[in-house]
Coordinates of C-alpha atoms and ligand atoms in Angstrom, one line a residue:
X253 CA 61.5 103.8 6.5
X254 CA 58.7 105.7 6.4
X255 CA 58.1 108.5 4.0
X256 CA 57.9 111.9 5.1
X257 CA 54.9 113.2 2.7
X258 CA 52.7 110.6 3.6
X259 CA 53.1 111.5 7.2
X260 CA 52.7 115.4 6.1
X261 CA 49.4 114.4 4.1
X262 CA 47.8 112.3 7.1
X263 CA 48.0 115.6 9.2
X264 CA 47.1 117.8 6.2
X265 CA 44.0 115.4 6.1
X266 CA 43.3 114.6 10.0
X267 CA 44.6 117.5 12.3
X268 CA 42.6 120.7 12.5
X269 CA 43.8 123.7 10.7
X270 CA 45.5 125.9 12.9
X271 CA 48.9 125.8 12.3
X272 CA 51.2 126.9 9.3
X273 CA 53.2 124.0 9.7
X274 CA 56.6 123.5 8.0
X275 CA 56.9 120.6 5.7
X276 CA 59.3 118.3 7.4
X277 CA 58.9 115.6 10.2
X278 CA 61.6 115.1 13.1
X279 CA 62.1 111.9 14.4
X280 CA 65.4 112.2 16.7
X281 CA 67.4 114.8 17.6
X282 CA 70.5 115.3 19.6
X283 CA 72.1 118.4 21.4
X284 CA 70.5 121.3 19.1
X285 CA 70.3 119.1 15.8
X286 CA 67.1 117.7 15.2
X287 CA 67.0 115.1 12.0
X288 CA 64.1 114.7 9.9
X289 CA 62.8 111.1 8.3
X290 CA 64.4 112.1 5.0
X291 CA 67.7 112.4 6.6
X292 CA 68.1 116.0 6.6
X293 CA 70.0 117.7 10.0
X294 CA 69.2 121.0 11.2
X295 CA 70.2 123.7 13.6
X296 CA 67.5 123.8 15.7
X297 CA 67.6 127.8 16.9
X298 CA 63.4 127.3 18.2
X299 CA 63.8 124.3 20.4
X300 CA 60.1 123.7 20.1
X301 CA 59.7 127.3 21.2
X302 CA 61.6 128.1 24.0
X303 CA 61.1 124.4 25.4
X304 CA 63.9 122.5 25.0
X305 CA 66.5 123.9 27.3
X306 CA 68.6 120.8 27.5
X307 CA 68.3 119.9 23.7
X308 CA 67.6 116.6 22.5
X309 CA 68.6 112.9 24.0
X310 CA 70.1 114.0 27.0
X311 CA 71.0 111.7 29.2
X312 CA 69.9 112.9 32.7
X313 CA 66.3 113.5 31.1
X314 CA 66.3 109.9 29.5
X315 CA 67.3 108.5 33.2
X316 CA 64.7 110.1 35.1
X317 CA 61.9 108.8 32.4
X318 CA 63.3 105.6 32.8
X319 CA 63.6 106.2 36.6
X320 CA 59.4 106.8 36.5
X321 CA 59.2 104.2 33.7
X322 CA 60.1 102.0 36.3
X323 CA 58.2 102.3 39.0
X324 CA 55.2 101.8 36.8
X325 CA 53.3 104.8 37.6
X326 CA 53.3 108.2 35.4
X327 CA 49.9 109.4 37.3
X328 CA 48.0 109.1 40.5
X329 CA 45.9 111.7 40.7
X330 CA 46.1 114.9 43.4
X331 CA 44.1 113.1 45.7
X332 CA 47.3 111.4 46.9
X333 CA 50.8 112.3 46.7
X334 CA 53.9 111.4 44.1
X335 CA 57.3 111.2 44.8
X336 CA 58.4 114.1 42.7
X337 CA 55.7 117.2 42.5
X338 CA 56.3 117.9 46.0
X339 CA 60.5 117.9 45.6
X340 CA 59.9 120.1 42.3
X341 CA 58.0 122.3 43.8
X342 CA 60.5 123.0 47.1
X343 CA 63.4 123.4 44.5
X344 CA 61.3 125.5 42.7
X345 CA 60.1 127.7 46.1
X346 CA 63.8 127.7 46.9
X347 CA 65.1 129.1 43.7
X348 CA 62.5 131.4 43.0
X349 CA 62.5 133.0 46.8
X350 CA 58.6 132.2 46.9
X351 CA 56.6 130.1 49.2
X352 CA 53.6 128.1 47.3
X353 CA 53.3 126.6 43.8
X354 CA 50.3 125.4 41.8
X355 CA 51.3 122.8 39.2
X356 CA 49.4 122.4 36.0
X357 CA 50.3 121.8 32.0
X358 CA 50.3 124.9 30.0
X359 CA 51.2 128.3 29.9
X360 CA 48.0 129.2 29.5
X361 CA 46.4 127.3 32.6
X362 CA 49.0 128.6 34.5
X363 CA 48.5 132.5 33.9
X364 CA 44.2 130.9 34.4
X365 CA 45.4 130.1 37.6
X366 CA 47.2 133.7 37.9
X367 CA 43.7 135.4 36.8
X368 CA 41.9 133.4 39.5
X369 CA 44.7 134.3 42.6
X370 CA 44.1 137.4 41.2
X371 CA 40.2 138.1 40.9
X372 CA 40.3 136.0 44.6
X373 CA 42.6 138.5 46.1
X374 CA 40.5 141.3 44.5
X375 CA 37.2 140.1 45.9
X376 CA 38.2 140.9 49.3
X377 CA 38.1 144.6 48.5
X378 CA 35.4 144.3 45.6
X379 CA 38.2 144.4 42.9
X380 CA 38.4 142.6 39.7
X381 CA 39.9 144.8 36.7
X382 CA 42.9 143.5 35.7
X383 CA 45.7 145.8 33.5
X384 CA 48.1 143.8 30.8
X385 CA 49.8 145.2 27.6
X386 CA 49.5 146.0 24.2
X387 CA 52.0 143.3 22.4
X388 CA 51.4 141.0 25.0
X389 CA 50.8 137.4 25.0
X390 CA 49.8 135.3 27.9
X391 CA 48.1 132.2 25.7
X392 CA 45.2 131.0 23.7
X393 CA 42.6 129.8 26.4
X394 CA 39.5 132.4 27.1
X395 CA 41.6 134.5 30.2
X396 CA 44.7 133.9 28.5
X397 CA 43.4 135.0 25.0
X398 CA 42.1 138.1 26.8
X399 CA 44.7 139.3 28.7
X400 CA 46.9 139.0 25.6
X401 CA 46.8 142.8 24.4
X402 CA 46.8 141.8 20.1
X403 CA 43.8 141.7 18.3
X404 CA 44.3 139.4 16.0
X405 CA 44.1 136.4 18.7
X406 CA 40.5 137.9 19.6
X407 CA 39.1 138.3 16.7
X408 CA 36.1 136.6 15.8
X409 CA 36.1 134.9 19.3
X410 CA 34.0 137.9 21.2
X411 CA 32.4 138.4 23.7
X412 CA 36.0 137.7 25.4
X413 CA 36.8 138.1 29.6
X414 CA 35.3 141.3 31.0
X415 CA 37.3 143.9 33.1
X416 CA 40.7 143.5 31.2
X417 CA 42.5 146.9 30.2
X418 CA 45.8 147.0 27.8
X419 CA 48.3 149.5 29.3
X420 CA 51.6 150.8 26.8
X421 CA 54.4 148.6 27.5
X422 CA 57.2 150.0 29.2
X423 CA 55.2 153.2 29.9
X424 CA 54.3 153.6 33.3
X425 CA 52.2 156.5 33.1
X426 CA 49.7 154.7 30.7
X427 CA 49.6 151.9 33.6
X428 CA 48.9 154.8 36.0
X429 CA 46.0 156.3 34.4
X430 CA 44.4 153.0 34.3
X431 CA 45.1 151.9 37.8
X432 CA 42.0 152.9 39.9
X433 CA 40.1 151.3 42.6
X434 CA 38.6 148.9 40.8
X435 CA 42.1 147.1 39.6
X436 CA 43.4 144.0 41.2
X437 CA 46.5 143.2 39.4
X438 CA 49.1 143.8 36.7
X439 CA 50.1 141.0 34.2
X440 CA 53.7 141.7 32.7
X441 CA 56.1 139.7 30.7
X442 CA 59.6 140.9 31.7
X443 CA 60.8 140.6 28.1
X444 CA 57.7 140.4 25.4
X445 CA 58.5 137.1 23.5
X446 CA 55.8 136.5 20.9
X447 CA 55.1 140.2 20.6
X448 CA 58.9 140.7 19.5
X449 CA 61.5 140.2 21.9
X450 CA 61.0 143.4 23.8
X451 CA 62.7 143.7 27.0
X452 CA 61.1 145.7 30.0
X453 CA 63.1 148.7 31.1
X454 CA 64.6 148.7 34.6
X455 CA 62.4 151.6 35.5
X456 CA 59.1 150.5 34.2
X457 CA 59.3 147.4 36.2
X458 CA 60.7 149.0 39.4
X459 CA 57.7 151.5 39.1
X460 CA 55.2 148.8 38.5
X461 CA 56.3 147.3 41.8
X462 CA 56.1 150.4 43.8
X463 CA 52.7 151.3 42.1
X464 CA 51.2 147.5 42.9
X465 CA 52.5 147.9 46.9
X466 CA 51.1 151.4 46.8
X467 CA 47.4 150.2 45.2
X468 CA 47.1 147.0 46.9
X469 CA 47.5 145.2 43.5
X470 CA 49.1 142.0 42.7
X471 CA 52.1 142.2 40.4
X472 CA 51.9 139.2 38.4
X473 CA 55.0 138.4 35.6
X474 CA 54.4 136.1 32.9
X475 CA 57.8 134.2 33.0
X476 CA 56.6 131.6 30.9
X477 CA 59.0 132.2 28.1
X478 CA 61.4 134.0 30.0
X479 CA 61.9 131.5 32.4
X480 CA 63.9 129.0 33.6
X481 CA 67.2 130.1 32.5
X482 CA 66.4 131.3 28.7
X483 CA 67.4 135.1 29.4
X484 CA 71.0 134.5 31.5
X485 CA 69.4 134.1 34.7
X486 CA 67.2 131.4 36.3
X487 CA 64.2 133.9 36.4
X488 CA 64.3 137.0 34.5
X489 CA 63.3 139.1 37.6
X490 CA 66.3 138.7 38.5
X491 CA 67.7 141.2 35.9
X492 CA 65.8 143.5 37.2
X493 CA 66.0 142.8 40.7
X494 CA 61.9 143.0 40.9
X495 CA 59.8 140.4 43.0
X496 CA 56.6 139.5 41.9
X497 CA 53.7 138.4 43.9
X498 CA 52.9 135.8 41.0
X499 CA 54.8 134.2 38.7
X500 CA 53.6 131.6 35.7
X501 CA 56.1 129.3 34.5
X502 CA 56.1 126.8 31.3
X503 CA 57.5 126.0 28.2
X504 CA 61.1 124.4 29.5
X505 CA 59.6 123.5 32.9
X506 CA 59.2 120.4 32.0
X507 CA 62.2 119.3 30.2
X508 CA 59.8 118.7 26.9
X509 CA 57.0 117.1 28.7
X510 CA 53.9 119.5 29.2
X511 CA 54.4 121.3 32.5
X512 CA 53.4 124.7 33.9
X513 CA 53.3 126.0 37.1
X514 CA 51.6 129.0 39.0
X515 CA 54.1 130.3 41.4
X516 CA 53.5 132.3 44.4
X517 CA 55.2 134.9 46.5
X518 CA 54.3 136.2 49.9
X519 CA 50.9 137.2 50.0
X520 CA 49.8 135.4 47.0
X521 CA 50.7 132.0 47.8
X522 CA 47.7 131.4 49.8
X523 CA 44.6 133.3 48.6
X524 CA 43.5 129.7 46.9
X525 CA 41.7 127.1 49.2
X526 CA 40.9 123.6 48.9
X527 CA 38.4 123.5 46.3
X528 CA 39.1 126.3 44.1
X529 CA 40.9 125.3 41.5
X530 CA 42.4 122.0 40.2
X531 CA 44.2 120.2 37.5
X532 CA 44.0 116.5 36.8
X533 CA 47.5 116.0 35.5
X534 CA 48.6 118.8 37.4
X535 CA 52.0 118.0 39.2
X536 CA 52.1 114.4 37.7
X537 CA 54.7 112.4 38.6
X538 CA 57.1 112.1 35.1
X539 CA 57.0 115.5 34.3
X540 CA 57.6 116.4 37.7
X541 CA 60.8 114.1 37.6
X542 CA 61.8 116.1 34.1
X543 CA 61.2 119.2 36.3
X544 CA 63.3 118.6 38.9
X545 CA 66.0 117.4 36.3
X546 CA 65.7 121.1 34.6
X547 CA 66.0 122.8 37.9
X548 CA 69.0 120.8 39.2
X549 CA 70.9 121.6 36.0
X550 CA 69.8 125.3 36.5
X551 CA 71.3 124.8 39.9
X552 CA 74.7 123.6 38.2
X553 CA 74.8 127.3 36.1
X554 CA 72.4 126.3 32.9
X555 CA 71.9 129.9 33.3
X556 CA 75.1 131.2 33.3
X557 CA 76.1 129.4 30.1
X558 CA 73.2 130.8 28.4
X559 CA 74.3 134.3 29.4
X560 CA 77.8 133.3 28.1
X561 CA 76.1 131.7 25.1
X562 CA 73.5 134.5 24.7
X563 CA 76.4 137.5 24.8
X564 CA 77.8 136.0 21.6
X565 CA 74.6 134.9 19.7
X566 CA 73.7 138.9 19.9
X567 CA 77.2 140.1 18.8
X568 CA 76.9 137.8 16.0
X569 CA 73.3 139.3 15.1
X570 CA 75.1 142.9 15.6
X571 CA 77.6 142.0 13.0
X572 CA 74.9 140.3 10.6
X573 CA 72.3 143.4 11.2
X574 CA 75.3 145.9 10.7
X575 CA 76.4 144.3 7.6
X576 CA 72.8 144.1 6.0
X577 CA 71.6 147.6 7.1
X578 CA 68.8 147.3 4.1
X579 CA 67.5 144.3 5.7
X580 CA 67.9 144.7 9.5
X581 CA 67.1 147.3 11.9
X582 CA 68.0 146.3 15.4
X583 CA 68.5 143.5 17.3
X584 CA 66.9 143.3 20.9
X585 CA 67.0 140.6 23.6
X586 CA 68.3 139.0 26.9
X587 CA 70.3 135.9 26.9
X588 CA 69.7 133.0 24.6
X589 CA 65.9 134.9 23.4
X590 CA 67.0 137.4 20.8
X591 CA 65.2 139.0 18.4
X592 CA 66.8 140.5 14.8
X593 CA 64.2 143.4 13.8
X594 CA 63.8 143.4 9.9
X595 CA 62.9 145.5 7.1
X596 CA 61.9 142.5 5.3
X597 CA 59.2 140.3 5.9
X598 CA 60.1 137.8 8.4
X599 CA 58.2 134.6 6.5
X600 CA 60.8 134.9 3.6
X601 CA 63.9 135.0 5.9
X602 CA 62.3 131.6 8.3
X603 CA 61.7 129.8 5.1
X604 CA 65.2 130.8 3.2
X605 CA 66.8 129.7 6.5
X606 CA 64.8 126.1 6.5
X607 CA 65.7 125.2 3.0
X608 CA 69.6 126.0 4.7
X609 CA 69.2 123.6 7.7
X610 CA 68.3 126.2 10.1
X611 CA 65.2 126.6 12.1
X612 CA 64.1 129.6 13.5
X613 CA 60.6 131.4 13.9
X614 CA 59.3 134.9 13.9
X615 CA 57.9 137.0 16.8
X616 CA 55.7 140.2 15.9
X617 CA 55.2 141.1 12.9
X618 CA 59.2 141.8 11.7
X619 CA 61.3 140.3 14.3
X620 CA 63.3 136.8 13.6
X621 CA 63.4 135.4 16.6
X622 CA 66.5 132.8 18.0
X623 CA 65.5 131.0 21.3
X624 CA 67.8 127.8 20.8
X625 CA 68.3 124.8 23.1
X626 CA 70.5 126.9 26.7
X627 CA 73.0 123.9 25.7
X628 CA 73.5 125.1 21.6
X629 CA 77.7 124.9 21.1
X630 CA 79.3 128.4 20.4
X631 CA 79.9 126.0 16.8
X632 CA 76.5 125.8 16.3
X633 CA 75.7 129.4 17.2
X634 CA 78.3 130.1 14.7
X635 CA 76.9 128.0 12.1
X636 CA 73.5 129.4 12.7
X637 CA 75.1 132.7 12.3
X638 CA 76.5 132.0 9.0
X639 CA 73.5 130.4 7.6
X640 CA 71.3 133.2 8.1
X641 CA 74.7 136.0 6.5
X642 CA 74.5 133.9 3.6
X643 CA 70.4 134.3 3.4
X644 CA 70.8 137.6 3.9
X645 CA 73.2 138.5 1.1
Ligands
PLP942 C1 54.1 130.8 25.1 C2 53.7 131.2 26.2 C3 52.1 131.1 26.8 C4 51.1 130.0 26.4 O1 52.1 128.8 26.9 P1 50.8 127.4 26.4 O2 51.9 126.5 26.7 O3 51.0 128.0 24.6 O4 49.3 127.8 27.1 C5 51.9 132.2 27.9 N1 53.0 133.3 28.2 C6 54.0 133.3 27.0 C7 54.6 135.0 27.7 C8 54.3 132.6 26.2 O5 55.6 132.4 25.5

């Protein structure tokens, strides 16, 4: 067996220093359990950062990989069709009520595509300004990083993309104040994820929809983290009964492989023309086949399962918050996207949980985030809560 320390040293010596990585190497998993090279078992409430909706070792994922593998082709480029991407796009459109899909590989890329749709849409009327929100997160490429309304992500990388302004989340008046004749789109997360698990108010999203319709601005929902069952509905906007013009998806979309989509509803579906946008790997056969598995599971009730388990997790977190009023101040979230707001540094709690075999991560500067696989068992949720309770003691 390979020694864990050796692999970690190799990583430290050869990977760019962009992550504060925990000192562990995982090599297999089952359900919501991850196993390290040195044989320890962890309960996973991170799920590869809201990616692994079906957990680890899922049989349907394994079969889909083997099917594509048997064909001998993972990738043919978008000069041709593969068997899987059109099916995945059709199913996505049927589930979302959208019209057209552009496939790419990451959340940031999906938002870059949305940005190009927004600016192209605005170019008809000479508008190019975009509104996004403080404490938002949209990714790390230049456009997505500029959309991200948090100074720490942009510091050191100026100049950023021009004509992007930040309004205050859940404050419609702040959007109206910025919505001049030069604005072509509003980008918003239905639940802010990295910013600290902050759900939008219903009136806020309804107000944004109305404002965008009045002013002919595109409403873009970044559902990269909230998408695909995570919040207890297949798409977070279904909680609010507010449809976007464009939606970005990634994270859980590829069943663990890199896969993302920029989804166009009515008037945004045909903005891009041949030659105006592309991705070499976008819609590749293997990722699209796994995407189909994820979408089929969502059709079969995975989101409802997440809603039920989310209620159990939230209730448990609320009990813990009530038991530790000196260390916790609130519980926020939707479905299996939960945040415990702390009065102590989340980093310390994350480390203490890690040492006891529970994987959690932070969000914002004071929130402990839970985004487990949607297939996590009630028993695992109970154990995770118990470990957290002990840590806070
Ligand atoms: C993770 C995330 C992104 C970025 O996705 P990448 O795949 O890391 O580029 C964008 N938006 C939201 C809301 C996210 O949570």
